[in-house]
CSV table of C-alpha atoms in Angstrom, one decimal:
chain,number,residue,atom,x,y,z
A,1,UNK,CA,165.6,-15.5,65.2
A,2,UNK,CA,166.0,-19.3,66.1
A,3,UNK,CA,167.3,-21.8,63.6
A,4,UNK,CA,166.6,-25.5,64.0
A,5,UNK,CA,168.2,-28.6,62.1
A,6,UNK,CA,168.0,-32.4,62.3
A,7,UNK,CA,165.5,-34.8,63.7
A,8,UNK,CA,164.5,-34.2,67.2
A,9,UNK,CA,163.4,-36.8,69.6
A,10,UNK,CA,164.3,-35.1,72.9
A,11,UNK,CA,162.8,-31.7,73.8
A,12,UNK,CA,164.4,-29.4,76.3
A,13,UNK,CA,162.5,-27.0,78.6
A,14,UNK,CA,161.7,-23.8,76.7
A,15,UNK,CA,163.5,-20.6,77.5
A,16,UNK,CA,160.9,-17.8,77.6
A,17,UNK,CA,161.4,-14.2,76.7
A,18,UNK,CA,160.7,-11.9,79.6
A,19,UNK,CA,161.4,-8.2,80.3
A,20,UNK,CA,164.0,-6.8,78.1
A,21,UNK,CA,165.5,-10.2,77.1
A,22,UNK,CA,165.0,-11.1,73.5
A,23,UNK,CA,165.3,-14.7,72.2
A,24,UNK,CA,165.5,-15.8,68.6
A,25,UNK,CA,162.9,-18.4,69.3
A,26,UNK,CA,160.4,-19.2,72.1
A,27,UNK,CA,159.8,-22.7,70.9
A,28,UNK,CA,161.0,-25.7,72.8
A,29,UNK,CA,164.4,-26.9,71.6
A,30,UNK,CA,164.9,-30.5,70.5
A,31,UNK,CA,168.0,-32.8,70.7
A,32,UNK,CA,170.9,-31.1,69.1
A,33,UNK,CA,169.0,-27.9,68.4
A,34,UNK,CA,170.5,-24.6,69.5
A,35,UNK,CA,168.6,-21.7,70.9
A,36,UNK,CA,170.2,-18.3,70.1
A,37,UNK,CA,169.7,-15.2,72.2
A,38,UNK,CA,169.5,-11.7,70.7
A,39,UNK,CA,169.1,-8.2,72.0
A,40,UNK,CA,167.2,-5.2,70.7
A,41,UNK,CA,169.0,-2.3,69.0
A,42,UNK,CA,171.0,-0.4,71.5
A,43,UNK,CA,171.5,-3.4,73.9
A,44,UNK,CA,174.4,-5.7,74.4
A,45,UNK,CA,174.3,-9.4,75.3
A,46,UNK,CA,176.3,-10.6,78.2
A,47,UNK,CA,177.2,-14.3,78.4
A,48,UNK,CA,176.6,-17.1,76.0
A,49,UNK,CA,174.7,-16.2,73.0
A,50,UNK,CA,173.2,-19.7,72.5
A,51,UNK,CA,172.4,-23.0,74.3
A,52,UNK,CA,172.2,-26.5,72.8
A,53,UNK,CA,169.6,-29.1,73.7
A,54,UNK,CA,171.4,-32.3,75.0
A,55,UNK,CA,170.3,-35.9,75.1
A,56,UNK,CA,169.1,-35.7,78.6
A,57,UNK,CA,166.6,-33.0,77.6
A,58,UNK,CA,168.7,-30.1,78.9
A,59,UNK,CA,171.0,-27.6,77.5
A,60,UNK,CA,174.7,-27.8,77.7
A,61,UNK,CA,175.7,-28.2,81.3
A,62,UNK,CA,177.1,-25.1,83.0
A,63,UNK,CA,176.1,-22.9,80.1
A,64,UNK,CA,175.2,-19.6,81.6
A,65,UNK,CA,172.7,-17.0,80.5
A,66,UNK,CA,172.9,-13.4,81.7
A,67,UNK,CA,170.1,-10.9,81.6
A,68,UNK,CA,170.0,-7.1,81.5
A,69,UNK,CA,167.3,-4.5,81.4
A,70,UNK,CA,166.5,-1.6,79.1
A,71,UNK,CA,167.4,1.9,80.1
A,72,UNK,CA,165.3,3.3,83.0
A,73,UNK,CA,164.3,-0.2,84.1
A,74,UNK,CA,165.3,-2.1,87.2
A,75,UNK,CA,165.8,-5.9,87.3
A,76,UNK,CA,164.1,-7.9,90.0
A,77,UNK,CA,165.8,-11.3,90.5
A,78,UNK,CA,169.2,-12.7,89.5
A,79,UNK,CA,170.9,-11.3,86.4
A,80,UNK,CA,172.2,-14.8,85.3
A,81,UNK,CA,171.1,-18.4,85.3
A,82,UNK,CA,173.2,-21.6,84.8
A,83,UNK,CA,172.1,-24.8,83.2
A,84,UNK,CA,172.3,-27.7,85.7
A,85,UNK,CA,172.9,-31.4,85.0
A,86,UNK,CA,169.2,-32.1,85.6
A,87,UNK,CA,168.3,-30.0,82.6
A,88,UNK,CA,166.9,-27.1,84.5
A,89,UNK,CA,168.0,-23.5,85.1
A,90,UNK,CA,169.6,-22.7,88.3
A,91,UNK,CA,167.7,-19.4,88.8
A,92,UNK,CA,164.2,-18.3,87.7
A,93,UNK,CA,164.0,-15.8,84.9
A,94,UNK,CA,164.2,-12.3,86.4
A,95,UNK,CA,161.6,-9.6,85.9
A,96,UNK,CA,162.1,-6.0,84.8
A,97,UNK,CA,160.0,-2.9,85.5
A,98,UNK,CA,160.2,0.9,85.1
A,99,UNK,CA,162.4,2.7,87.6
A,100,UNK,CA,160.3,3.7,90.6
A,101,UNK,CA,157.3,1.7,89.5
A,102,UNK,CA,155.8,-0.4,92.3
A,103,UNK,CA,152.8,-2.7,92.5
A,104,UNK,CA,149.8,-2.5,94.9
A,105,UNK,CA,151.9,-4.3,97.6
A,106,UNK,CA,154.8,-1.8,97.4
A,107,UNK,CA,157.0,-4.1,95.4
A,108,UNK,CA,158.5,-3.4,92.0
A,109,UNK,CA,156.4,-4.6,89.1
A,110,UNK,CA,157.5,-8.0,87.8
A,111,UNK,CA,157.3,-6.8,84.1
A,112,UNK,CA,156.2,-3.9,82.0
A,113,UNK,CA,153.2,-5.9,80.8
A,114,UNK,CA,152.2,-6.7,84.4
A,115,UNK,CA,153.0,-3.1,85.4
A,116,UNK,CA,150.8,-1.8,82.6
A,117,UNK,CA,148.0,-4.1,83.6
A,118,UNK,CA,148.2,-2.9,87.2
A,119,UNK,CA,148.4,0.7,86.1
A,120,UNK,CA,145.3,0.3,84.0
A,121,UNK,CA,143.5,-1.3,87.0
A,122,UNK,CA,144.7,1.6,89.1
A,123,UNK,CA,143.4,4.1,86.5
A,124,UNK,CA,140.2,2.3,86.2
A,125,UNK,CA,139.7,2.3,90.0
A,126,UNK,CA,140.7,6.0,90.1
A,127,UNK,CA,138.2,6.8,87.4
A,128,UNK,CA,135.5,4.8,89.2
A,129,UNK,CA,136.2,6.6,92.4
A,130,UNK,CA,136.3,9.9,90.6
A,131,UNK,CA,133.0,9.0,88.9
A,132,UNK,CA,131.5,8.1,92.3
A,133,UNK,CA,132.7,11.3,93.8
A,134,UNK,CA,131.3,13.3,90.9
A,135,UNK,CA,128.0,11.4,91.0
A,136,UNK,CA,127.9,11.9,94.8
A,137,UNK,CA,128.6,15.6,94.5
A,138,UNK,CA,126.1,16.1,91.8
A,139,UNK,CA,123.5,14.1,93.7
A,140,UNK,CA,124.2,16.2,96.8
A,141,UNK,CA,123.9,19.4,94.8
A,142,UNK,CA,120.7,18.1,93.1
A,143,UNK,CA,119.3,17.1,96.5
A,144,UNK,CA,120.2,20.5,98.0
A,145,UNK,CA,118.7,22.3,94.9
A,146,UNK,CA,115.5,20.2,95.3
A,147,UNK,CA,115.3,21.0,98.9
A,148,UNK,CA,115.8,24.7,98.2
A,149,UNK,CA,113.2,24.6,95.4
A,150,UNK,CA,110.8,22.6,97.7
A,151,UNK,CA,111.3,25.2,100.5
A,152,UNK,CA,110.7,28.1,98.2
A,153,UNK,CA,107.6,26.4,96.7
A,154,UNK,CA,106.3,25.7,100.1
A,155,UNK,CA,106.8,29.3,101.1
A,156,UNK,CA,105.1,30.4,97.9
A,157,UNK,CA,102.2,28.0,98.5
A,158,UNK,CA,101.8,29.3,102.0
A,159,UNK,CA,101.9,32.8,100.7
A,160,UNK,CA,99.2,32.0,98.1
A,161,UNK,CA,97.1,30.3,100.9
A,162,UNK,CA,97.4,33.5,103.0
A,163,UNK,CA,96.4,35.6,100.0
A,164,UNK,CA,93.4,33.3,99.3
A,165,UNK,CA,92.4,33.6,102.9
A,166,UNK,CA,92.8,37.3,102.7
A,167,UNK,CA,90.7,37.4,99.5
A,168,UNK,CA,88.1,35.2,101.1
A,169,UNK,CA,87.9,37.5,104.1
A,170,UNK,CA,87.6,40.5,101.8
A,171,UNK,CA,85.0,38.7,99.7
A,172,UNK,CA,83.0,38.1,102.9
A,173,UNK,CA,83.3,41.7,103.8
A,174,UNK,CA,82.2,42.8,100.3
A,175,UNK,CA,79.2,40.5,100.5
A,176,UNK,CA,78.4,41.9,103.9
A,177,UNK,CA,78.8,45.5,102.7
A,178,UNK,CA,76.8,44.7,99.6
A,179,UNK,CA,74.0,43.4,101.7
A,180,UNK,CA,74.2,46.5,103.9
A,181,UNK,CA,74.3,48.7,100.9
A,182,UNK,CA,71.3,47.0,99.4
A,183,UNK,CA,69.4,47.3,102.7
A,184,UNK,CA,70.5,51.0,102.9
A,185,UNK,CA,69.2,51.6,99.4
A,186,UNK,CA,65.9,50.0,100.2
A,187,UNK,CA,65.6,52.2,103.3
A,188,UNK,CA,66.6,55.3,101.3
A,189,UNK,CA,64.1,54.3,98.7
A,190,UNK,CA,61.4,53.9,101.3
A,191,UNK,CA,62.3,57.2,102.9
A,192,UNK,CA,62.3,58.9,99.5
A,193,UNK,CA,58.9,57.5,98.7
A,194,UNK,CA,57.6,58.7,102.1
A,195,UNK,CA,59.1,62.1,101.5
A,196,UNK,CA,57.7,62.2,98.0
A,197,UNK,CA,54.3,61.1,99.2
A,198,UNK,CA,54.4,63.7,102.1
A,199,UNK,CA,55.4,66.5,99.7
A,200,UNK,CA,52.8,65.4,97.1
A,201,UNK,CA,50.1,65.4,99.8
A,202,UNK,CA,51.2,68.9,100.9
A,203,UNK,CA,51.0,70.1,97.3
A,204,UNK,CA,47.6,68.6,96.5
A,205,UNK,CA,45.7,71.7,97.9
A,206,UNK,CA,47.8,73.9,95.6
A,207,UNK,CA,47.2,75.0,92.0
A,208,UNK,CA,49.5,77.1,89.8
A,209,UNK,CA,47.7,79.6,87.7
A,210,UNK,CA,49.5,81.5,84.9
A,211,UNK,CA,48.9,83.6,81.8
A,212,UNK,CA,48.5,87.2,80.7
A,213,UNK,CA,45.4,87.7,82.8
A,214,UNK,CA,47.5,87.4,85.9
A,215,UNK,CA,49.9,90.0,84.9
A,216,UNK,CA,50.6,92.7,87.6
A,217,UNK,CA,48.2,95.6,87.5
A,218,UNK,CA,49.8,99.1,87.3
A,219,UNK,CA,48.7,101.4,90.3
A,220,UNK,CA,46.4,104.2,89.2
A,221,UNK,CA,47.7,107.7,89.9
A,222,UNK,CA,45.5,110.5,91.4
A,223,UNK,CA,45.0,114.0,89.9
A,224,UNK,CA,48.2,116.1,89.6
A,225,UNK,CA,48.9,118.5,92.4
A,226,UNK,CA,48.3,122.3,91.8
A,227,UNK,CA,51.4,124.6,91.7
A,228,UNK,CA,52.2,126.4,94.9
A,229,UNK,CA,51.4,129.9,93.5
A,230,UNK,CA,47.9,128.9,92.4
A,231,UNK,CA,45.2,129.1,95.0
A,232,UNK,CA,42.5,127.6,92.7
A,233,UNK,CA,42.2,125.4,89.6
A,234,UNK,CA,42.6,127.0,86.2
A,235,UNK,CA,39.4,128.4,84.8
A,236,UNK,CA,37.9,129.0,88.3
A,237,UNK,CA,37.5,132.0,90.5
A,238,UNK,CA,39.6,132.7,93.5
A,239,UNK,CA,36.5,132.4,95.6
A,240,UNK,CA,35.6,129.0,94.3
A,241,UNK,CA,34.5,126.2,96.7
A,242,UNK,CA,36.8,123.7,98.3
A,243,UNK,CA,39.1,121.4,96.3
A,244,UNK,CA,38.0,118.0,95.2
A,245,UNK,CA,41.3,116.4,96.4
A,246,UNK,CA,41.1,114.6,99.7
A,247,UNK,CA,42.6,116.4,102.6
A,248,UNK,CA,46.1,115.5,103.6
A,249,UNK,CA,47.7,115.6,107.0
A,250,UNK,CA,50.5,117.9,107.5
A,251,UNK,CA,52.3,119.7,110.3
A,252,UNK,CA,53.7,118.5,113.6
A,253,UNK,CA,51.9,115.5,115.0
A,254,UNK,CA,50.4,114.4,111.7
A,255,UNK,CA,50.2,110.7,111.2
A,256,UNK,CA,52.5,109.2,108.6
A,257,UNK,CA,51.0,107.2,105.7
A,258,UNK,CA,50.7,103.4,106.4
A,259,UNK,CA,53.4,101.2,104.8
A,260,UNK,CA,53.5,97.5,104.2
A,261,UNK,CA,56.4,95.2,105.0
A,262,UNK,CA,59.3,95.9,102.8
A,263,UNK,CA,59.0,99.7,103.0
A,264,UNK,CA,56.2,99.9,100.3
A,265,UNK,CA,53.0,101.8,100.9
A,266,UNK,CA,49.9,99.8,101.5
A,267,UNK,CA,48.5,101.2,98.3
A,268,UNK,CA,51.3,99.5,96.4
A,269,UNK,CA,50.7,96.0,97.9
A,270,UNK,CA,49.2,93.7,95.2
A,271,UNK,CA,45.9,92.0,95.9
A,272,UNK,CA,46.9,88.5,94.5
A,273,UNK,CA,43.8,86.8,95.9
A,274,UNK,CA,41.5,89.4,94.3
A,275,UNK,CA,43.4,89.1,91.0
A,276,UNK,CA,42.9,85.3,91.0
A,277,UNK,CA,39.2,85.5,91.8
A,278,UNK,CA,38.5,88.0,89.1
A,279,UNK,CA,40.5,86.0,86.5
A,280,UNK,CA,38.7,82.8,87.3
A,281,UNK,CA,35.2,84.4,87.3
A,282,UNK,CA,35.9,86.1,84.0
A,283,UNK,CA,37.1,82.9,82.2
A,284,UNK,CA,35.0,80.3,84.0
A,285,UNK,CA,31.5,81.9,84.6
A,286,UNK,CA,29.4,80.3,87.2
A,287,UNK,CA,32.3,79.0,89.3
A,288,UNK,CA,31.7,80.3,92.8
A,289,UNK,CA,35.1,81.2,94.2
A,290,UNK,CA,35.4,83.5,97.2
A,291,UNK,CA,38.3,84.9,99.1
A,292,UNK,CA,37.6,82.6,102.1
A,293,UNK,CA,38.2,79.6,99.8
A,294,UNK,CA,41.9,80.7,99.4
A,295,UNK,CA,44.3,80.0,102.2
A,296,UNK,CA,47.1,82.0,100.6
A,297,UNK,CA,48.5,83.0,97.3
A,298,UNK,CA,51.8,84.5,96.0
A,299,UNK,CA,53.7,84.9,92.8
A,300,UNK,CA,56.5,82.6,91.6
A,301,UNK,CA,59.6,83.8,90.0
A,302,UNK,CA,60.0,83.3,86.3
A,303,UNK,CA,58.1,84.0,83.2
A,304,UNK,CA,54.3,83.7,82.3
A,305,UNK,CA,53.1,85.4,85.5
A,306,UNK,CA,52.8,82.3,87.6
A,307,UNK,CA,50.8,82.4,90.8
A,308,UNK,CA,50.6,79.5,93.3
A,309,UNK,CA,47.3,79.3,95.2
A,310,UNK,CA,46.7,77.1,98.2
A,311,UNK,CA,43.0,76.4,98.8
A,312,UNK,CA,41.4,75.7,102.1
A,313,UNK,CA,39.8,72.5,100.9
A,314,UNK,CA,40.9,70.1,98.3
A,315,UNK,CA,38.4,67.2,98.3
A,316,UNK,CA,35.6,66.4,95.8
A,317,UNK,CA,33.4,69.3,94.8
A,318,UNK,CA,35.8,71.8,96.4
A,319,UNK,CA,36.8,74.9,94.5
A,320,UNK,CA,40.1,73.4,93.9
A,321,UNK,CA,38.5,70.2,92.4
A,322,UNK,CA,36.1,72.3,90.3
A,323,UNK,CA,39.0,74.3,88.8
A,324,UNK,CA,40.8,71.1,87.8
A,325,UNK,CA,37.6,69.7,86.3
A,326,UNK,CA,36.7,72.9,84.3
A,327,UNK,CA,40.2,73.8,83.1
A,328,UNK,CA,39.5,72.1,79.8
A,329,UNK,CA,37.2,75.0,79.1
A,330,UNK,CA,40.2,77.3,78.9
A,331,UNK,CA,41.5,75.7,75.7
A,332,UNK,CA,40.1,78.6,73.7
A,333,UNK,CA,41.7,81.2,76.0
A,334,UNK,CA,45.4,81.7,75.8
A,335,UNK,CA,45.6,84.0,78.7
A,336,UNK,CA,44.9,81.6,81.7
A,337,UNK,CA,46.3,78.2,82.4
A,338,UNK,CA,45.7,76.0,85.5
A,339,UNK,CA,48.1,73.2,86.6
A,340,UNK,CA,48.7,71.2,89.7
A,341,UNK,CA,51.7,71.9,91.9
A,342,UNK,CA,54.0,68.8,91.4
A,343,UNK,CA,57.0,67.6,93.2
A,344,UNK,CA,60.5,67.8,91.6
A,345,UNK,CA,60.4,64.1,90.5
A,346,UNK,CA,56.9,64.4,89.1
A,347,UNK,CA,57.8,67.6,87.3
A,348,UNK,CA,60.7,65.8,85.7
A,349,UNK,CA,58.4,63.0,84.6
A,350,UNK,CA,55.8,65.5,83.3
A,351,UNK,CA,58.3,67.4,81.2
A,352,UNK,CA,59.7,64.2,79.7
A,353,UNK,CA,56.2,63.1,78.7
A,354,UNK,CA,55.4,66.6,77.3
A,355,UNK,CA,58.5,66.3,75.1
A,356,UNK,CA,57.3,62.9,73.9
A,357,UNK,CA,53.9,64.4,73.2
A,358,UNK,CA,55.5,67.2,71.1
A,359,UNK,CA,57.3,64.4,69.2
A,360,UNK,CA,54.0,62.8,68.5
A,361,UNK,CA,54.9,59.7,70.5
A,362,UNK,CA,52.0,60.2,72.9
A,363,UNK,CA,48.5,61.4,72.5
A,364,UNK,CA,48.1,63.4,75.7
A,365,UNK,CA,49.6,64.0,79.1
A,366,UNK,CA,47.8,65.1,82.3
A,367,UNK,CA,48.0,65.1,86.1
A,368,UNK,CA,45.4,64.2,88.7
A,369,UNK,CA,45.9,64.6,92.4
A,370,UNK,CA,49.6,65.0,92.1
A,371,UNK,CA,50.1,61.9,89.9
A,372,UNK,CA,51.1,62.0,86.2
A,373,UNK,CA,49.2,60.1,83.5
A,374,UNK,CA,49.6,59.7,79.8
A,375,UNK,CA,47.7,58.1,76.9
A,376,UNK,CA,49.6,56.6,74.0
A,377,UNK,CA,46.5,56.7,71.8
A,378,UNK,CA,43.4,58.8,71.6
A,379,UNK,CA,41.0,56.1,72.8
A,380,UNK,CA,43.6,54.2,74.8
A,381,UNK,CA,43.7,53.7,78.5
A,382,UNK,CA,45.4,56.1,80.9
A,383,UNK,CA,48.8,55.0,82.3
A,384,UNK,CA,50.0,56.1,85.7
A,385,UNK,CA,53.7,56.9,85.8
A,386,UNK,CA,55.3,56.6,89.2
A,387,UNK,CA,58.8,57.5,90.4
A,388,UNK,CA,60.0,54.0,89.5
A,389,UNK,CA,59.4,54.8,85.8
A,390,UNK,CA,61.5,57.9,85.9
A,391,UNK,CA,65.0,58.4,84.5
A,392,UNK,CA,66.5,56.0,82.0
A,393,UNK,CA,63.7,53.4,82.4
A,394,UNK,CA,61.1,56.1,81.4
A,395,UNK,CA,63.3,57.2,78.4
A,396,UNK,CA,63.7,53.6,77.4
A,397,UNK,CA,60.0,53.0,77.6
A,398,UNK,CA,59.2,56.1,75.5
A,399,UNK,CA,61.7,55.1,72.9
A,400,UNK,CA,59.6,52.0,72.2
A,401,UNK,CA,56.4,53.9,71.8
């Protein structure tokens, strides 16, 4: 600490505290006032411990002040300074810095405070440079990442575009195939209609007759042959007249009995045309049907003794037309039924309508010239059902009846 006494009118230059030098006072000393130097604990003062301010504004002439540094510090400048007659110090106050510490110019720091300030600046600059490097590295990584993402997105976008083009091409192909399929369906429909019409026209001359009256007739057997040891019938004389049996051929060169195709005897071949003519004349008196009116006739497999008959003519007033007109007269007979020969599609429609009639959804069902008609009510109008009404559409229509 510095101690002052007396009235001062002269002020000496101040002695400042620098480095490891400790002064009792840093105030300017006045005339007759003494400035005392002290050292921190663990340090020793070398030289005069005090200086006195003289009348000329200086300290005692030739008084010497010596400086020293703390451990691990290096002094820069003179270690001592002497008071000159002019009232100034002969040497500037030295500086002290840490051992090995240098400033930015390669020189030792002038003082710990100055050194700390430069070190802080160095650290600040180093931190700024590190921050710039980090920011630059992060920016570069972000840029590379963005470039990679952009490249991948571009590749994905191109892939999506290729997929869209592929889908568009497939859509065009599907549209084209759909149009071709629609055209093919139309052509198939037309061909089916033509085939249906051709088959229906070929079936118009045909009628199907069925019932018990057309059951096959059993062939009548002749009289039984006589035993070989009898020369005459029983009850007759040996000298009776010739036998009533027809003569039979026998011996070498005798002609064999005539046989029909299939190995059956001609006597066993059924006369279908004659059977049909007799059944019609018995049930429909007055209808003139002859064998020359029938082109051909044969039995169909299945129950109810069905026979299909193809007539020579099928126009108005033909035998075929008369049979269809007078078939209503057979309602009271349960042994003969007359129906038209229908195509497969028309048969399906006809059976569906018959089921609806049995369910009392329709009043009647009938066919005319190969077409199928129905009446929903007794006095209603007849409705023609074509092939377009078959299947699900026909069933849907019948469900609303």
